[in-house]
PDB file of C-alpha atoms and ligand atoms in Angstrom:
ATOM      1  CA  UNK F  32       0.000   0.000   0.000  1.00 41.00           C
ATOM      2  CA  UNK F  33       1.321   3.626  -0.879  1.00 44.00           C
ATOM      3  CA  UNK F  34       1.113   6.761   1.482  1.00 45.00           C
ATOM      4  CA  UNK F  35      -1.616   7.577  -1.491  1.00 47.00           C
ATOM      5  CA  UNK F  36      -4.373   5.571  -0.068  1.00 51.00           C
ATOM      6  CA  UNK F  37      -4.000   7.224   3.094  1.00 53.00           C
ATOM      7  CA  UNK F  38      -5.154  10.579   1.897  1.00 54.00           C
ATOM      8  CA  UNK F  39      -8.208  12.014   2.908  1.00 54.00           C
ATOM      9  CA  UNK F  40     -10.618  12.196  -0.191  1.00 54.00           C
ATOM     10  CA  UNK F  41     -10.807  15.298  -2.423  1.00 51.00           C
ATOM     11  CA  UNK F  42     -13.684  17.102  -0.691  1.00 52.00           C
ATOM     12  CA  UNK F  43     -12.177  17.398   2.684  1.00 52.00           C
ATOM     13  CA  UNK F  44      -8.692  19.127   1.187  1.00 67.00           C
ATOM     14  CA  UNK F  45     -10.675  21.724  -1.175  1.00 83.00           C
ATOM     15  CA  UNK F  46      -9.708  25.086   0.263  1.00 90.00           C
ATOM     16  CA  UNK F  47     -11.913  26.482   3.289  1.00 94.00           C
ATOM     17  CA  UNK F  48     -13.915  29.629   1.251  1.00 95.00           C
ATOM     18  CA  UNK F  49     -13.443  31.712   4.469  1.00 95.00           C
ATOM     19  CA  UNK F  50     -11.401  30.777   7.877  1.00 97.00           C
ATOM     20  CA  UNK F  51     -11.389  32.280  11.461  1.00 97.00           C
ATOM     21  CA  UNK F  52      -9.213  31.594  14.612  1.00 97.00           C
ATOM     22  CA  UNK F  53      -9.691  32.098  18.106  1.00 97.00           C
ATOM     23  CA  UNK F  54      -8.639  30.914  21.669  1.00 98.00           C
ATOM     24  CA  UNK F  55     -10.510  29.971  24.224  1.00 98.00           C
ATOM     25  CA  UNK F  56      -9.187  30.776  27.504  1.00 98.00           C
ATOM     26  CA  UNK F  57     -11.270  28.272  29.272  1.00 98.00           C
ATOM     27  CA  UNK F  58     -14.973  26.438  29.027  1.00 98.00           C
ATOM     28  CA  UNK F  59     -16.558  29.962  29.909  1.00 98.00           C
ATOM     29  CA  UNK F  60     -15.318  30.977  26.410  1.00 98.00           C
ATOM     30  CA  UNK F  61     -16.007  27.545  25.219  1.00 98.00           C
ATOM     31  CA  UNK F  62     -19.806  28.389  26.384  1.00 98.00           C
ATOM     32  CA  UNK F  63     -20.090  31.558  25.526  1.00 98.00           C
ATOM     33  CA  UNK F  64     -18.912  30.746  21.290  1.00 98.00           C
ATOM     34  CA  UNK F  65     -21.970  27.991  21.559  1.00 98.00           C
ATOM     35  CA  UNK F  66     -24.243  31.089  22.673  1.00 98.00           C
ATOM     36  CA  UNK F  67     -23.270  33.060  19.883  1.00 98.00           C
ATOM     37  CA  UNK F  68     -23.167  30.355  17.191  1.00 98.00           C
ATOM     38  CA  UNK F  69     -26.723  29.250  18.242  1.00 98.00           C
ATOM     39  CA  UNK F  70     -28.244  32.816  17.871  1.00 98.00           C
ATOM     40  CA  UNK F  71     -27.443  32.934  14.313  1.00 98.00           C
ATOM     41  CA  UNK F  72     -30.417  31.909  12.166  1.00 97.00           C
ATOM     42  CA  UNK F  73     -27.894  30.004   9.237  1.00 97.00           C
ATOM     43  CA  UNK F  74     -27.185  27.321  11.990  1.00 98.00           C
ATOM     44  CA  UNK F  75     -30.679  25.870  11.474  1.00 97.00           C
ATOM     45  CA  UNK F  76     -29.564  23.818   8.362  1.00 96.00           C
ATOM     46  CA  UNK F  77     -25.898  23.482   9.134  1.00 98.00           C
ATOM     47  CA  UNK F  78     -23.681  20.468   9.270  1.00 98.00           C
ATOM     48  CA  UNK F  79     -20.645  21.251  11.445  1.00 98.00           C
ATOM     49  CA  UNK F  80     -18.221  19.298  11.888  1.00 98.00           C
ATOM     50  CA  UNK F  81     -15.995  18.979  14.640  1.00 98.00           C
ATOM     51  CA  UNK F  82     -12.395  18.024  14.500  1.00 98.00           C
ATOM     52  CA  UNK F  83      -9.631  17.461  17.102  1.00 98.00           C
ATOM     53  CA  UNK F  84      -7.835  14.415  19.977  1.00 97.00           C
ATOM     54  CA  UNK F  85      -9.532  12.780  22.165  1.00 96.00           C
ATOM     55  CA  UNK F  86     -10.153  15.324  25.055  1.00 97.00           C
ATOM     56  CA  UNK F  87      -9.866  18.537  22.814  1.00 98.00           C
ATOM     57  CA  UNK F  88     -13.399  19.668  23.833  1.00 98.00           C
ATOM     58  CA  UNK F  89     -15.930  18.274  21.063  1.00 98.00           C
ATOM     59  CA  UNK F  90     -18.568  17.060  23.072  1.00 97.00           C
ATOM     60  CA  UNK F  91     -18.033  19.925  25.447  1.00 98.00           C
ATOM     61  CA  UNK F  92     -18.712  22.144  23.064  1.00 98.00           C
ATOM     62  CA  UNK F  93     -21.239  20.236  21.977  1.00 98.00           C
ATOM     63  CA  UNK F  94     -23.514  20.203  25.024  1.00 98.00           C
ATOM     64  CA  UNK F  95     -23.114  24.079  25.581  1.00 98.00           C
ATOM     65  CA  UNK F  96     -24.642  24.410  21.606  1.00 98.00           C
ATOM     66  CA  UNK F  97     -27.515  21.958  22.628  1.00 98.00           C
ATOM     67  CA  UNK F  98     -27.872  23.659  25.620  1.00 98.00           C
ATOM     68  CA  UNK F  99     -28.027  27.469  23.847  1.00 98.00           C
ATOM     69  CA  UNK F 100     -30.503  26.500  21.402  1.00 98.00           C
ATOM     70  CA  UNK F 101     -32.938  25.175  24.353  1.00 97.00           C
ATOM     71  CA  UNK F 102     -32.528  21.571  24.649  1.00 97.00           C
ATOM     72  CA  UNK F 103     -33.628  20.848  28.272  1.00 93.00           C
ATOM     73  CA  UNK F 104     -33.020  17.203  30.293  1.00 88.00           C
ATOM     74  CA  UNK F 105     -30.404  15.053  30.201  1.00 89.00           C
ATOM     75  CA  UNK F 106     -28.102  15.330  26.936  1.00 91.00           C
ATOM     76  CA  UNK F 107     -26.822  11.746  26.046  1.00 88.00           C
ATOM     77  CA  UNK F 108     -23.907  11.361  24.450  1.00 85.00           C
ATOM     78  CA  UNK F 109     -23.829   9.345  20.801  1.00 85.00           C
ATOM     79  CA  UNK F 110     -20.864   7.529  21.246  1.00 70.00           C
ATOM     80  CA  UNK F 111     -22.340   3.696  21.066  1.00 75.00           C
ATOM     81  CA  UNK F 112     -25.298   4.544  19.619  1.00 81.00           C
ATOM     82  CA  UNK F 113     -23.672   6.576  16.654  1.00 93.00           C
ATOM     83  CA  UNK F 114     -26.033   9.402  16.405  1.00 95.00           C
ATOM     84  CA  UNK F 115     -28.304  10.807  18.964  1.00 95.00           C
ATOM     85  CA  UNK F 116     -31.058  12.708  17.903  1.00 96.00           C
ATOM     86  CA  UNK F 117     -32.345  16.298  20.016  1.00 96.00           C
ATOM     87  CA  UNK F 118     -34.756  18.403  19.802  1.00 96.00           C
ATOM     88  CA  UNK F 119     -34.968  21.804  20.259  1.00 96.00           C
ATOM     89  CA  UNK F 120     -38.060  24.061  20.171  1.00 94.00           C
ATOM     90  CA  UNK F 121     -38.418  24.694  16.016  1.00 94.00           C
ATOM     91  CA  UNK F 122     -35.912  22.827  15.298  1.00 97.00           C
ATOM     92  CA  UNK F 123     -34.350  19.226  15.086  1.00 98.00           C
ATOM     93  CA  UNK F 124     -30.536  18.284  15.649  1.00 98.00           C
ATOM     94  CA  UNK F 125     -28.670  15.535  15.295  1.00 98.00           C
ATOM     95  CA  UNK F 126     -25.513  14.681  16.826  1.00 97.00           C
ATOM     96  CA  UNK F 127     -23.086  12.088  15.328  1.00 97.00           C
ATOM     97  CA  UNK F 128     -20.093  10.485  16.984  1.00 96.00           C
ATOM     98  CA  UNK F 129     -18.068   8.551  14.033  1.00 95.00           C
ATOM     99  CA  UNK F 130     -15.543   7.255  15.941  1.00 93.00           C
ATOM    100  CA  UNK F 131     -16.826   3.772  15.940  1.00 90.00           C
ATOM    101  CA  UNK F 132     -18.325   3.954  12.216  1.00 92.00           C
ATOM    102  CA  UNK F 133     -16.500   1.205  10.043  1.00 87.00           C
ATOM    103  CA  UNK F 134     -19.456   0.322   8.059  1.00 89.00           C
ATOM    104  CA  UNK F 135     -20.674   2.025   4.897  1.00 88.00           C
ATOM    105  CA  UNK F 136     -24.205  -0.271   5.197  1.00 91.00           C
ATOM    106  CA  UNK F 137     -24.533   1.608   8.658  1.00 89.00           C
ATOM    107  CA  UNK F 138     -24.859   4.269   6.494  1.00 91.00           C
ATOM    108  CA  UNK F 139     -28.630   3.372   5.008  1.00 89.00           C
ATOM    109  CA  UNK F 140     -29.729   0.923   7.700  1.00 91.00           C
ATOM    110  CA  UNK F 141     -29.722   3.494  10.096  1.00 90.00           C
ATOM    111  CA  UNK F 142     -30.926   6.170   8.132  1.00 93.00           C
ATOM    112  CA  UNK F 143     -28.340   8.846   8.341  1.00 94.00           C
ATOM    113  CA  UNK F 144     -28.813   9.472   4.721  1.00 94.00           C
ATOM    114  CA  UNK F 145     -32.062  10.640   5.371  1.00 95.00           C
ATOM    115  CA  UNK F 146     -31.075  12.404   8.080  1.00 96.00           C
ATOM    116  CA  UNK F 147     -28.684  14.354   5.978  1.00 96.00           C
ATOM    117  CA  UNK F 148     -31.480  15.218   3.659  1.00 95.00           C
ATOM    118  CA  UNK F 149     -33.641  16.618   6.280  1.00 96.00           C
ATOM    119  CA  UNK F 150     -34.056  19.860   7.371  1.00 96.00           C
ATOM    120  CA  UNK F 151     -32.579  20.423  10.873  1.00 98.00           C
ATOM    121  CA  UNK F 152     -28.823  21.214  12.285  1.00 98.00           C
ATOM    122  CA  UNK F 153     -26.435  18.020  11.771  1.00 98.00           C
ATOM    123  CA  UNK F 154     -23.167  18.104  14.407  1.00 98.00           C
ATOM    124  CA  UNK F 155     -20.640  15.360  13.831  1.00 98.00           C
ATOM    125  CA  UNK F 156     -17.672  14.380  15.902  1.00 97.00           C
ATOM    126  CA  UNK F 157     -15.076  12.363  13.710  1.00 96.00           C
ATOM    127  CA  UNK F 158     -16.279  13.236  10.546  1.00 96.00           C
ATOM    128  CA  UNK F 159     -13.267  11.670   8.725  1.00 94.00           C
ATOM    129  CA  UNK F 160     -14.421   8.158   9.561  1.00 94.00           C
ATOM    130  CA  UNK F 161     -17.617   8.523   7.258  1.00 94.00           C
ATOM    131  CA  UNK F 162     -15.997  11.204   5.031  1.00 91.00           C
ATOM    132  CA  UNK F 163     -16.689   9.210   1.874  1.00 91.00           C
ATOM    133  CA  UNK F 164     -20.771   9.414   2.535  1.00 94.00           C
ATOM    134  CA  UNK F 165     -21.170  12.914   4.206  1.00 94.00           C
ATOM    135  CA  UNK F 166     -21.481  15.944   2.627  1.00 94.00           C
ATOM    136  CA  UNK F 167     -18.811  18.751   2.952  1.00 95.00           C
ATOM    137  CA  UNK F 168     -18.911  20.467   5.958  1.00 97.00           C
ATOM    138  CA  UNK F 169     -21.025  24.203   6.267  1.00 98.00           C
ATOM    139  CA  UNK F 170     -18.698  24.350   9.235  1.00 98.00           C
ATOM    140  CA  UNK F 171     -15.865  22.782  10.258  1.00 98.00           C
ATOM    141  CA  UNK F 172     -14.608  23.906  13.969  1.00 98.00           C
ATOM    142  CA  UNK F 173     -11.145  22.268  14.781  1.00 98.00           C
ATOM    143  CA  UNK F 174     -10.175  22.394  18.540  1.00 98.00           C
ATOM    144  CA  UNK F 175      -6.206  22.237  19.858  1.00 98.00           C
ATOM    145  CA  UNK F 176      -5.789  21.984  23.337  1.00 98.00           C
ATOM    146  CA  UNK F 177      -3.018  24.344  24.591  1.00 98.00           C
ATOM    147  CA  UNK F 178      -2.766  23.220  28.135  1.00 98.00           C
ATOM    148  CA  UNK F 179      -5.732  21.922  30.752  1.00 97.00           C
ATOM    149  CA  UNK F 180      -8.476  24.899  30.145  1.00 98.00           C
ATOM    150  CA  UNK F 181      -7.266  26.926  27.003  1.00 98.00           C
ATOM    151  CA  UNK F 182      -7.943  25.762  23.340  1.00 98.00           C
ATOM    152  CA  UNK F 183      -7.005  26.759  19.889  1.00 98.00           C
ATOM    153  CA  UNK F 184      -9.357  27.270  17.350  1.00 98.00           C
ATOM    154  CA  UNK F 185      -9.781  27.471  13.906  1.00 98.00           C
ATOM    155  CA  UNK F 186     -13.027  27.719  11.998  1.00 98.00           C
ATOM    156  CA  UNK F 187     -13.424  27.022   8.510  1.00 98.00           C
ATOM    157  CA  UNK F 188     -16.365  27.847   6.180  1.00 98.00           C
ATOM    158  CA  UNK F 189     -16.944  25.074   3.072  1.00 97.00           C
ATOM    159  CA  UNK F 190     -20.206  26.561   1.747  1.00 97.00           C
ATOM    160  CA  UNK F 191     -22.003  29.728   1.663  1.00 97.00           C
ATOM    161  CA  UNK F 192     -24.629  28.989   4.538  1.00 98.00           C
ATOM    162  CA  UNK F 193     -20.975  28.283   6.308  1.00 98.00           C
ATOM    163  CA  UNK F 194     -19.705  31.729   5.347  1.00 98.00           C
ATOM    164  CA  UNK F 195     -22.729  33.534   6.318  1.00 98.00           C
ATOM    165  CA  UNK F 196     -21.751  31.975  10.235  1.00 98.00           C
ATOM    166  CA  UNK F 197     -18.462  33.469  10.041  1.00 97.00           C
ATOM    167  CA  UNK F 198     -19.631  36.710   9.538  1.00 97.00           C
ATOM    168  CA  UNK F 199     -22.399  36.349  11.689  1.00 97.00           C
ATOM    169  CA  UNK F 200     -19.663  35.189  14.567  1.00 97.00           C
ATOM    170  CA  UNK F 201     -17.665  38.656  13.532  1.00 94.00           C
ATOM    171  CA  UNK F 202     -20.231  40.880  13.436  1.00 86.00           C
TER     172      UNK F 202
HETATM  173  N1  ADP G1130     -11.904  25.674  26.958  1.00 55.35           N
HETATM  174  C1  ADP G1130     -12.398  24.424  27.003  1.00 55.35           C
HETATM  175  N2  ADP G1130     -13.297  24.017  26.077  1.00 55.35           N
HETATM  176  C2  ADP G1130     -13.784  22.774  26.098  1.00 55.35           C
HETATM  177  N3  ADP G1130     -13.453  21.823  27.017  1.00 55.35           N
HETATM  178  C3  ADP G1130     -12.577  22.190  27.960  1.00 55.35           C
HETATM  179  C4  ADP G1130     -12.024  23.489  27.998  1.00 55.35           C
HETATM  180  N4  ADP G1130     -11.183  23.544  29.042  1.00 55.35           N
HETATM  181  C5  ADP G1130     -11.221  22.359  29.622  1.00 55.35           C
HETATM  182  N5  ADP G1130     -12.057  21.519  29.007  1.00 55.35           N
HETATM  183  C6  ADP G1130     -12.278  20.122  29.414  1.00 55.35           C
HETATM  184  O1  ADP G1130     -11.717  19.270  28.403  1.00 55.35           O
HETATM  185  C7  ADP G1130     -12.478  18.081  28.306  1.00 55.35           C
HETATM  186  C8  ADP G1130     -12.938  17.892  26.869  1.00 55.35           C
HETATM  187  O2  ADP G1130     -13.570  16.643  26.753  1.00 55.35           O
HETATM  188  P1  ADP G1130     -14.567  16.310  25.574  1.00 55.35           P
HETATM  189  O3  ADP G1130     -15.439  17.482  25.303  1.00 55.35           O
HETATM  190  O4  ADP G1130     -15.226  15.019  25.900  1.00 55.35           O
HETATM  191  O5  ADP G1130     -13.534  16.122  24.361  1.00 55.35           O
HETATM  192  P2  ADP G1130     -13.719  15.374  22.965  1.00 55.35           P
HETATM  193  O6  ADP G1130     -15.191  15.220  22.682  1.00 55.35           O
HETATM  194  O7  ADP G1130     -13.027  16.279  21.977  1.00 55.35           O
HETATM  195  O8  ADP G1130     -13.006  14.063  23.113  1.00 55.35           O
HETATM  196  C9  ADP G1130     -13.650  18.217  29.249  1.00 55.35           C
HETATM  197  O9  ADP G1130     -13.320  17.551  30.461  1.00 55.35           O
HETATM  198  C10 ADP G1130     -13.742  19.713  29.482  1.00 55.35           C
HETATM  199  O10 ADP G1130     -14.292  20.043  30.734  1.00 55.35           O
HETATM  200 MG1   MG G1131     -16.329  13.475  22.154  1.00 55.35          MG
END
């Protein structure tokens, strides 16, 4: 096998149309991006991706986005289950966790193409393990822990509706 095979496919190395950083000084921050994201009206038919290790803050972030857009009661997370589905008032979200995906049949048995067709905000942790069967990324947020609390980020728009959160998160 050659280094070739190894690369990511085409779609996930097309230039970002529009990219932002930031740091997060600690989960306040962390908390108070998810408020901001979640007031903007584009995020209603959004897939965002989320990239970064183990630890970097995914699901943290996550939870404070669910949280902002109203979803009361416990908040499960989708790790063995794959996706878990919330809902907010006016509006539906799904939240993937790829990190045990290995199975392109998952992909219709379970329905996540239809999910992808629906209207409604998709989130997905680990997006490069179903990469061939997603669509590109609105938004892709990629996290970088610095030490315990602080985090690097980088935000990267794919598609219009992504660019219009960018500016909406500058304005
Ligand atoms: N600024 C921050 N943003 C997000 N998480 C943070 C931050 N600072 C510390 N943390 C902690 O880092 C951990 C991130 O874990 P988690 O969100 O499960 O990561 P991931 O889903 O990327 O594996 C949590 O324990 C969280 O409390
Ligand atoms: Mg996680």
């Amino acid at each position: 096998m050659t280094a070739a095979h190894h690369h990511r496919p085409i779609v996930e190395s097309a230039p970002p149309l529009q990219s932002l950083q930031a740091l997060w000084r600690g989960e306040d921050d962390t908390a108070a991006f998810a408020r901001r994201l979640a007031a903007l009206p584009a995020l209603a038919n959004a897939y965002v991706t989320l990239h970064g290790d183990l630890g970097a803050g995914k699901t943290t972030l996550v939870r404070h986005l669910l949280r902002a857009l109203g979803v009361q009661g416990r908040i499960k997370s989708p790790t063995y289950a794959v996706v878990e589905p919330h809902e907010a008032p006016g509006l539906a979200i799904w939240h993937f966790d790829f990190y045990r995906f290995d199975d392109p049949r998952e992909w219709e048995d379970a329905g996540f193409r239809d999910i992808f067709a629906s209207p409604g905000l998709k989130l997905a942790e680990w997006p490069e393990k179903a990469a061939a069967l997603t669509p590109p990324a609105d938004l892709a947020i990629h996290l970088e822990a610095i030490d315990e609390m602080q985090r690097h980020v980088t935000l990267k728009a794919f598609t219009p509706l992504g660019q219009a959160l960018l500016q909406g998160l500058q304005a």
